[in-house]
Tab-separated table of C-alpha atoms in Angstrom:
chain	number	residue	atom	x	y	z
A	1	UNK	CA	34.528	-63.064	-10.022
A	2	UNK	CA	31.444	-61.300	-11.310
A	3	UNK	CA	29.757	-58.762	-9.050
A	4	UNK	CA	26.146	-59.231	-10.217
A	5	UNK	CA	23.653	-56.828	-8.658
A	6	UNK	CA	26.349	-54.540	-7.348
A	7	UNK	CA	27.613	-51.174	-8.547
A	8	UNK	CA	31.114	-49.857	-9.118
A	9	UNK	CA	31.125	-46.110	-8.629
A	10	UNK	CA	34.066	-44.300	-10.209
A	11	UNK	CA	35.074	-40.877	-8.851
A	12	UNK	CA	37.332	-38.986	-11.245
A	13	UNK	CA	37.131	-35.329	-10.243
A	14	UNK	CA	38.709	-33.170	-7.552
A	15	UNK	CA	36.551	-32.454	-4.489
A	16	UNK	CA	35.844	-28.711	-4.703
A	17	UNK	CA	36.107	-27.673	-8.368
A	18	UNK	CA	32.444	-28.589	-8.886
A	19	UNK	CA	29.565	-30.356	-7.143
A	20	UNK	CA	30.273	-33.675	-8.840
A	21	UNK	CA	32.302	-35.221	-6.011
A	22	UNK	CA	29.554	-34.529	-3.457
A	23	UNK	CA	26.856	-35.743	-5.820
A	24	UNK	CA	28.797	-38.948	-6.531
A	25	UNK	CA	29.041	-39.562	-2.807
A	26	UNK	CA	25.277	-38.982	-2.474
A	27	UNK	CA	24.704	-41.615	-5.177
A	28	UNK	CA	26.939	-44.079	-3.312
A	29	UNK	CA	25.070	-43.541	-0.043
A	30	UNK	CA	21.707	-43.890	-1.814
A	31	UNK	CA	22.762	-47.215	-3.338
A	32	UNK	CA	23.851	-48.410	0.085
A	33	UNK	CA	20.582	-47.215	1.631
A	34	UNK	CA	18.778	-49.405	-0.935
A	35	UNK	CA	21.015	-52.265	0.218
A	36	UNK	CA	22.781	-52.440	-3.129
A	37	UNK	CA	26.434	-53.424	-2.663
A	38	UNK	CA	28.589	-50.565	-3.904
A	39	UNK	CA	32.331	-50.286	-4.403
A	40	UNK	CA	34.203	-47.040	-4.911
A	41	UNK	CA	37.159	-46.408	-7.188
A	42	UNK	CA	38.980	-43.078	-6.930
A	43	UNK	CA	40.803	-42.281	-10.175
A	44	UNK	CA	42.570	-39.323	-11.809
A	45	UNK	CA	41.956	-36.066	-9.862
A	46	UNK	CA	39.377	-38.004	-7.832
A	47	UNK	CA	42.277	-39.109	-5.593
A	48	UNK	CA	42.353	-35.534	-4.228
A	49	UNK	CA	39.045	-36.357	-2.508
A	50	UNK	CA	41.044	-38.703	-0.279
A	51	UNK	CA	43.782	-36.425	1.027
A	52	UNK	CA	43.836	-35.731	4.754
A	53	UNK	CA	43.613	-32.352	6.427
A	54	UNK	CA	41.484	-30.742	3.742
A	55	UNK	CA	40.568	-27.126	4.620
A	56	UNK	CA	37.722	-26.214	2.257
A	57	UNK	CA	36.294	-23.880	4.904
A	58	UNK	CA	38.581	-21.273	3.348
A	59	UNK	CA	36.513	-21.667	0.170
A	60	UNK	CA	33.285	-21.625	2.155
A	61	UNK	CA	32.757	-25.191	1.004
A	62	UNK	CA	31.604	-28.090	3.157
A	63	UNK	CA	34.376	-30.503	4.066
A	64	UNK	CA	33.732	-33.532	1.876
A	65	UNK	CA	36.393	-35.640	3.563
A	66	UNK	CA	34.437	-35.469	6.807
A	67	UNK	CA	31.639	-37.433	5.117
A	68	UNK	CA	33.969	-40.213	3.963
A	69	UNK	CA	34.318	-42.056	7.299
A	70	UNK	CA	30.487	-42.455	7.190
A	71	UNK	CA	30.911	-44.841	4.248
A	72	UNK	CA	31.835	-47.608	6.680
A	73	UNK	CA	28.531	-47.086	8.525
A	74	UNK	CA	26.764	-47.802	5.221
A	75	UNK	CA	28.786	-51.005	4.769
A	76	UNK	CA	30.749	-49.456	1.908
A	77	UNK	CA	34.113	-51.016	2.637
A	78	UNK	CA	35.369	-51.908	-0.822
A	79	UNK	CA	37.228	-48.703	-1.566
A	80	UNK	CA	39.950	-48.652	-4.186
A	81	UNK	CA	42.275	-46.157	-5.783
A	82	UNK	CA	44.979	-46.244	-8.407
A	83	UNK	CA	48.638	-46.418	-7.482
A	84	UNK	CA	49.705	-44.593	-10.632
A	85	UNK	CA	47.136	-41.807	-10.099
A	86	UNK	CA	48.505	-41.321	-6.560
A	87	UNK	CA	52.141	-41.462	-7.698
A	88	UNK	CA	51.675	-38.885	-10.475
A	89	UNK	CA	50.245	-36.457	-7.902
A	90	UNK	CA	52.881	-37.171	-5.243
A	91	UNK	CA	50.348	-38.720	-2.850
A	92	UNK	CA	50.966	-41.585	-0.485
A	93	UNK	CA	48.301	-44.275	-0.006
A	94	UNK	CA	49.226	-44.555	3.667
A	95	UNK	CA	48.464	-40.853	4.285
A	96	UNK	CA	44.883	-40.726	2.987
A	97	UNK	CA	41.900	-39.776	5.155
A	98	UNK	CA	40.257	-43.207	4.726
A	99	UNK	CA	41.639	-46.604	3.823
A	100	UNK	CA	41.634	-47.110	0.054
A	101	UNK	CA	43.402	-50.041	-1.533
A	102	UNK	CA	45.902	-48.820	-4.150
A	103	UNK	CA	45.640	-50.961	-7.285
A	104	UNK	CA	48.084	-51.170	-10.163
A	105	UNK	CA	46.730	-50.398	-13.650
A	106	UNK	CA	46.091	-54.054	-14.508
A	107	UNK	CA	44.075	-54.507	-11.308
A	108	UNK	CA	42.033	-51.380	-12.116
A	109	UNK	CA	41.235	-52.881	-15.516
A	110	UNK	CA	40.221	-56.178	-13.863
A	111	UNK	CA	37.960	-54.281	-11.462
A	112	UNK	CA	36.105	-52.670	-14.388
A	113	UNK	CA	35.622	-56.129	-15.915
A	114	UNK	CA	34.118	-57.538	-12.721
A	115	UNK	CA	31.184	-55.139	-12.661
A	116	UNK	CA	28.214	-55.103	-14.983
A	117	UNK	CA	27.010	-51.787	-13.561
A	118	UNK	CA	29.457	-48.884	-13.464
A	119	UNK	CA	28.448	-45.356	-12.532
A	120	UNK	CA	31.092	-42.867	-13.563
A	121	UNK	CA	31.389	-39.406	-12.027
B	1	UNK	CA	18.421	-54.526	-24.945
B	2	UNK	CA	17.336	-52.435	-21.958
B	3	UNK	CA	19.539	-49.363	-21.736
B	4	UNK	CA	19.865	-46.789	-18.991
B	5	UNK	CA	21.312	-43.408	-19.879
B	6	UNK	CA	22.766	-41.079	-17.260
B	7	UNK	CA	23.576	-37.512	-18.287
B	8	UNK	CA	25.910	-35.655	-15.912
B	9	UNK	CA	27.510	-32.951	-18.039
B	10	UNK	CA	26.252	-29.380	-18.407
B	11	UNK	CA	24.102	-28.771	-21.510
B	12	UNK	CA	25.941	-25.519	-22.233
B	13	UNK	CA	29.495	-26.339	-21.133
B	14	UNK	CA	29.698	-29.875	-22.523
B	15	UNK	CA	28.400	-32.078	-25.298
B	16	UNK	CA	26.873	-34.542	-22.807
B	17	UNK	CA	23.179	-33.749	-23.319
B	18	UNK	CA	23.551	-33.428	-27.083
B	19	UNK	CA	25.560	-36.631	-27.538
B	20	UNK	CA	23.283	-38.488	-25.111
B	21	UNK	CA	20.232	-37.484	-27.135
B	22	UNK	CA	21.807	-38.573	-30.406
B	23	UNK	CA	22.915	-41.827	-28.778
B	24	UNK	CA	19.322	-42.603	-27.757
B	25	UNK	CA	18.027	-41.777	-31.246
B	26	UNK	CA	20.584	-44.185	-32.695
B	27	UNK	CA	19.770	-46.882	-30.122
B	28	UNK	CA	16.037	-46.658	-30.853
B	29	UNK	CA	16.705	-46.762	-34.594
B	30	UNK	CA	18.681	-49.970	-33.985
B	31	UNK	CA	15.679	-51.573	-32.304
B	32	UNK	CA	16.604	-51.223	-28.628
B	33	UNK	CA	13.903	-50.661	-26.021
B	34	UNK	CA	13.103	-47.181	-24.754
B	35	UNK	CA	15.886	-46.367	-22.275
B	36	UNK	CA	15.489	-45.006	-18.764
B	37	UNK	CA	17.032	-41.533	-18.666
B	38	UNK	CA	18.375	-39.819	-15.549
B	39	UNK	CA	19.716	-36.259	-15.461
B	40	UNK	CA	22.141	-35.569	-12.634
B	41	UNK	CA	24.688	-32.906	-11.711
B	42	UNK	CA	25.014	-30.013	-14.157
B	43	UNK	CA	22.780	-31.834	-16.633
B	44	UNK	CA	19.672	-30.829	-14.671
B	45	UNK	CA	19.822	-27.436	-16.440
B	46	UNK	CA	18.358	-29.197	-19.477
B	47	UNK	CA	15.017	-29.237	-17.629
B	48	UNK	CA	14.889	-25.441	-17.252
B	49	UNK	CA	12.066	-24.327	-19.537
B	50	UNK	CA	13.346	-20.729	-19.467
B	51	UNK	CA	16.465	-21.709	-21.412
B	52	UNK	CA	16.254	-19.599	-24.560
B	53	UNK	CA	19.035	-20.004	-27.099
B	54	UNK	CA	19.079	-17.681	-30.147
B	55	UNK	CA	16.496	-18.696	-32.759
B	56	UNK	CA	19.068	-19.965	-35.228
B	57	UNK	CA	20.510	-22.374	-32.637
B	58	UNK	CA	19.196	-25.771	-31.608
B	59	UNK	CA	17.034	-25.811	-28.460
B	60	UNK	CA	18.236	-28.914	-26.685
B	61	UNK	CA	15.442	-28.852	-24.088
B	62	UNK	CA	12.834	-28.900	-26.878
B	63	UNK	CA	14.650	-31.737	-28.638
B	64	UNK	CA	14.603	-33.858	-25.463
B	65	UNK	CA	10.908	-33.080	-24.968
B	66	UNK	CA	10.151	-34.126	-28.544
B	67	UNK	CA	12.114	-37.361	-28.168
B	68	UNK	CA	10.344	-38.215	-24.903
B	69	UNK	CA	6.921	-37.530	-26.375
B	70	UNK	CA	7.564	-39.421	-29.584
B	71	UNK	CA	8.882	-42.555	-27.866
B	72	UNK	CA	7.184	-42.406	-24.475
B	73	UNK	CA	10.465	-42.049	-22.575
B	74	UNK	CA	10.501	-40.824	-18.975
B	75	UNK	CA	12.964	-38.009	-18.363
B	76	UNK	CA	13.871	-38.179	-14.688
B	77	UNK	CA	15.727	-35.253	-13.129
B	78	UNK	CA	17.416	-35.605	-9.738
B	79	UNK	CA	15.410	-33.417	-7.395
B	80	UNK	CA	18.288	-32.514	-5.057
B	81	UNK	CA	20.661	-31.631	-7.911
B	82	UNK	CA	17.916	-29.619	-9.634
B	83	UNK	CA	16.813	-27.563	-6.646
B	84	UNK	CA	20.423	-26.740	-5.784
B	85	UNK	CA	20.711	-25.255	-9.302
B	86	UNK	CA	17.380	-23.433	-9.365
B	87	UNK	CA	15.425	-25.932	-11.464
B	88	UNK	CA	12.116	-26.883	-9.830
B	89	UNK	CA	8.427	-27.429	-10.399
B	90	UNK	CA	5.712	-25.207	-8.949
B	91	UNK	CA	5.316	-27.366	-5.864
B	92	UNK	CA	9.008	-27.236	-4.954
B	93	UNK	CA	9.142	-23.519	-5.768
B	94	UNK	CA	6.374	-22.910	-3.272
B	95	UNK	CA	8.032	-25.124	-0.682
B	96	UNK	CA	11.306	-23.202	-1.022
B	97	UNK	CA	9.561	-19.819	-1.108
B	98	UNK	CA	10.585	-19.054	-4.674
B	99	UNK	CA	8.431	-16.894	-6.926
B	100	UNK	CA	7.855	-19.520	-9.623
B	101	UNK	CA	8.825	-22.919	-10.919
B	102	UNK	CA	10.617	-23.478	-14.225
B	103	UNK	CA	10.575	-27.240	-14.812
B	104	UNK	CA	10.003	-27.951	-18.487
B	105	UNK	CA	7.061	-30.147	-19.455
B	106	UNK	CA	7.983	-33.793	-19.968
B	107	UNK	CA	10.641	-33.773	-17.237
B	108	UNK	CA	9.961	-35.240	-13.815
B	109	UNK	CA	11.721	-34.535	-10.524
B	110	UNK	CA	12.569	-37.628	-8.532
B	111	UNK	CA	15.144	-39.041	-6.142
B	112	UNK	CA	18.485	-40.772	-6.540
B	113	UNK	CA	16.752	-44.090	-5.898
B	114	UNK	CA	15.572	-43.858	-9.514
B	115	UNK	CA	19.207	-43.713	-10.647
B	116	UNK	CA	20.081	-46.819	-8.646
B	117	UNK	CA	16.949	-48.643	-9.848
B	118	UNK	CA	17.612	-47.733	-13.505
B	119	UNK	CA	21.234	-48.827	-13.120
B	120	UNK	CA	20.426	-52.254	-11.708
B	121	UNK	CA	17.610	-52.975	-14.176
B	122	UNK	CA	19.590	-52.115	-17.286
B	123	UNK	CA	21.576	-54.486	-19.463
B	124	UNK	CA	23.862	-51.556	-20.228
B	125	UNK	CA	24.365	-48.272	-18.401
B	126	UNK	CA	25.798	-45.431	-20.454
B	127	UNK	CA	27.061	-42.276	-18.737
B	128	UNK	CA	27.559	-38.985	-20.543
B	129	UNK	CA	29.845	-37.128	-18.164
B	130	UNK	CA	31.335	-34.048	-19.681
B	131	UNK	CA	34.053	-32.059	-18.020
B	132	UNK	CA	32.582	-30.558	-14.881
C-alpha cells in the first residue's frame, strides 16, 4: 500500500551523542502538528533512543525518552524498529520505553518502498 | 522534477554540505527545477558568515551564496537549530541579548514547517546526513 502524503521518519543515531535525535523528534512533532501523517522507524544506533530507564541527567542532558510517550498525543502511533538492530545490541523489543513494532529486514525494506517521502536522521 | 534537498551534516566534520551543493549543480545542469533547500542540525553552521577558512581553501558558505544567487534558490535554515548553535540574524541576536548577528546573506531563518512543506511538495527528497 502506498502512503501518499505521509512521511516516514528514520532515526539512526543514539540519543545523546549529538542533537540529531532531539531534532528528528522535533521534525516528527512538527509534521504531526501540520496534520501530516508520520511514521517513525528506529534503526541502527537509533534503537538506543527507545531503551527504558535512561539517565541522561548524569550527562546534564534532557531525558529524550520522556518526550516519546507524547508521540501518541500527536497521533503518531505507527512506530517501528528493526529486529536485527535490536538483536545485535542485545535489546528486547518488549522492554522498550514505548511500543515499537520490531520488523524483520524484509519488512523494513517494504516499509521504505511504501513511502514516497522519507526523512532520514 | 521538483527536488527538495535537506542538509543535516556539519560543513566542517562531514561532506554533507559540499556533496549537497555539487548534487544541486548536477541536478540543475540536467534540467531539473530549482530545488527547495533546508539546512538542519549541524548543517546550520554553513550560514555563519564569520566562517573564514584559509585563503587557499574553498569557502563553502560563499559557494552556496553564489549558487543561490545564480539560480534564485531559497536557502532556508532551521531557526531553532541555528540559534542553539549561535547562528542568527540581527533580530534574533537582539531578542536573545547577543552582541551581534552572523547570518550570511542569502540564507533565511525559518521554522520546521518549511521542512515538512518542502518534503511533501517534492517529487524526490534527498537528505545529506553526514556522521553526527
